[in-house]
Amino acid sequence: MDRDGPRIKLRLEYDAPLVLGPGKAQLLRLIDRHGSISAAGRAMGMSYKRAWSLVEEMNAAFAAPLVDSSRGGPGGGGATVTPTGQAVLRHYESLERLLRDTGAADLAAIGALMKGED
């Protein structure tokens, strides 16, 4: 087990179909930071094609897109996380905090039942 304790990886599975987990949340954060799908993908070690595919999957699942992008060209392209995307990310992070904070005693109890490291 990690010295800092267990890590919670929240995966939300919807019928949309959409799985919203730590990877897509991180992609949204990095698109917001870099203003670019390709830069966000590079920061995560994934191809632009894969990053774009994940963005398309998220955009298709929600009533409003999570990411708005413009094609490259002489001035270059760009991407922004929309207000809906910001709200989804905020709620996802809130659920992560809730699990981590409210579930701390349960996480510790499960850890106490694990084999010790030699």
C-alpha positions as MATLAB code, in Angstrom:
seq = 'MDRDGPRIKLRLEYDAPLVLGPGKAQLLRLIDRHGSISAAGRAMGMSYKRAWSLVEEMNAAFAAPLVDSSRGGPGGGGATVTPTGQAVLRHYESLERLLRDTGAADLAAIGALMKGED';
ca = [
       0.000    0.000    0.000;
       1.149    3.545   -0.709;
       2.757    5.376    2.209;
       0.299    8.232    1.802;
      -2.602    5.815    2.131;
      -4.982    4.448   -0.454;
      -6.084    6.476   -3.444;
      -9.708    6.716   -4.407;
     -10.437    6.454   -8.123;
     -14.041    7.394   -8.722;
     -15.686    5.961  -11.849;
     -19.208    7.049  -12.654;
     -20.949    4.803  -15.173;
     -23.977    6.189  -16.955;
     -26.275    4.666  -19.543;
     -25.429    7.509  -21.983;
     -23.069    5.501  -22.481;
     -20.413    7.351  -20.555;
     -17.854    6.424  -17.976;
     -16.582    9.507  -16.201;
     -13.467    8.722  -14.236;
     -10.118   10.148  -13.203;
      -8.708   10.141  -16.744;
     -11.477   12.224  -18.279;
     -11.511   14.536  -15.256;
      -7.764   15.081  -15.656;
      -8.203   15.674  -19.392;
     -10.774   18.399  -18.642;
      -8.437   19.996  -16.082;
      -5.548   20.008  -18.552;
      -7.650   21.365  -21.437;
      -8.711   24.154  -19.088;
      -5.084   24.834  -18.123;
      -3.517   24.596  -21.601;
      -6.398   25.773  -23.800;
      -5.653   22.889  -26.137;
      -6.813   19.306  -26.571;
      -3.492   18.281  -28.120;
      -1.436   19.865  -25.299;
      -3.676   18.221  -22.701;
      -3.283   14.863  -24.432;
       0.505   15.270  -24.609;
       0.614   16.122  -20.903;
      -1.188   12.837  -20.223;
       0.960   10.822  -22.629;
      -1.853   10.166  -25.090;
      -2.267   10.914  -28.765;
      -4.328   13.804  -30.019;
      -6.656   11.277  -31.645;
      -7.303    9.563  -28.294;
      -7.782   12.869  -26.451;
     -10.165   14.096  -29.166;
     -12.090   10.812  -29.012;
     -12.575   11.197  -25.240;
     -13.725   14.808  -25.689;
     -16.214   13.732  -28.363;
     -17.516   10.974  -26.076;
     -18.047   13.435  -23.213;
     -19.610   16.093  -25.468;
     -22.045   13.557  -26.942;
     -23.194   12.357  -23.522;
     -24.240   15.721  -22.079;
     -27.033   18.112  -23.048;
     -24.404   20.815  -23.675;
     -20.779   20.226  -24.703;
     -18.105   20.071  -22.010;
     -15.372   21.278  -24.358;
     -15.624   23.842  -27.131;
     -12.878   23.681  -29.729;
     -11.810   25.576  -32.804;
      -9.782   24.048  -35.604;
      -6.157   24.895  -36.125;
      -5.054   27.166  -38.882;
      -2.755   30.141  -39.346;
      -3.640   31.451  -35.876;
      -3.790   27.960  -34.389;
      -6.748   26.269  -32.824;
      -7.765   26.070  -29.242;
     -10.167   24.570  -26.779;
     -12.013   25.748  -23.726;
     -13.872   23.905  -21.014;
     -17.430   25.234  -21.168;
     -19.482   26.271  -18.137;
     -21.158   22.837  -18.311;
     -17.722   21.207  -18.352;
     -16.649   23.305  -15.368;
     -19.799   22.244  -13.491;
     -19.275   18.545  -14.287;
     -15.652   18.760  -13.109;
     -16.652   20.641   -9.947;
     -19.295   18.013   -9.060;
     -16.926   15.132   -9.845;
     -14.232   16.631   -7.581;
     -16.825   17.207   -4.862;
     -17.767   13.507   -4.968;
     -14.064   12.571   -4.722;
     -13.669   14.771   -1.624;
     -16.847   13.349   -0.095;
     -15.599    9.774   -0.524;
     -12.138   10.630    0.774;
     -13.316   12.647    3.786;
     -16.451   10.777    4.817;
     -14.954    7.402    3.983;
     -11.629    7.939    5.804;
     -12.548    5.622    8.697;
     -13.702    2.884    6.312;
     -10.525    3.249    4.226;
      -8.419    2.934    7.388;
     -10.428   -0.113    8.518;
      -9.909   -1.864    5.170;
      -6.205   -0.984    5.316;
      -5.928   -2.502    8.802;
      -7.255   -5.796    7.442;
      -4.611   -5.982    4.701;
      -1.386   -7.936    4.925;
       1.514   -5.887    6.227;
       4.506   -5.159    4.030;
       7.728   -7.024    4.776;
];
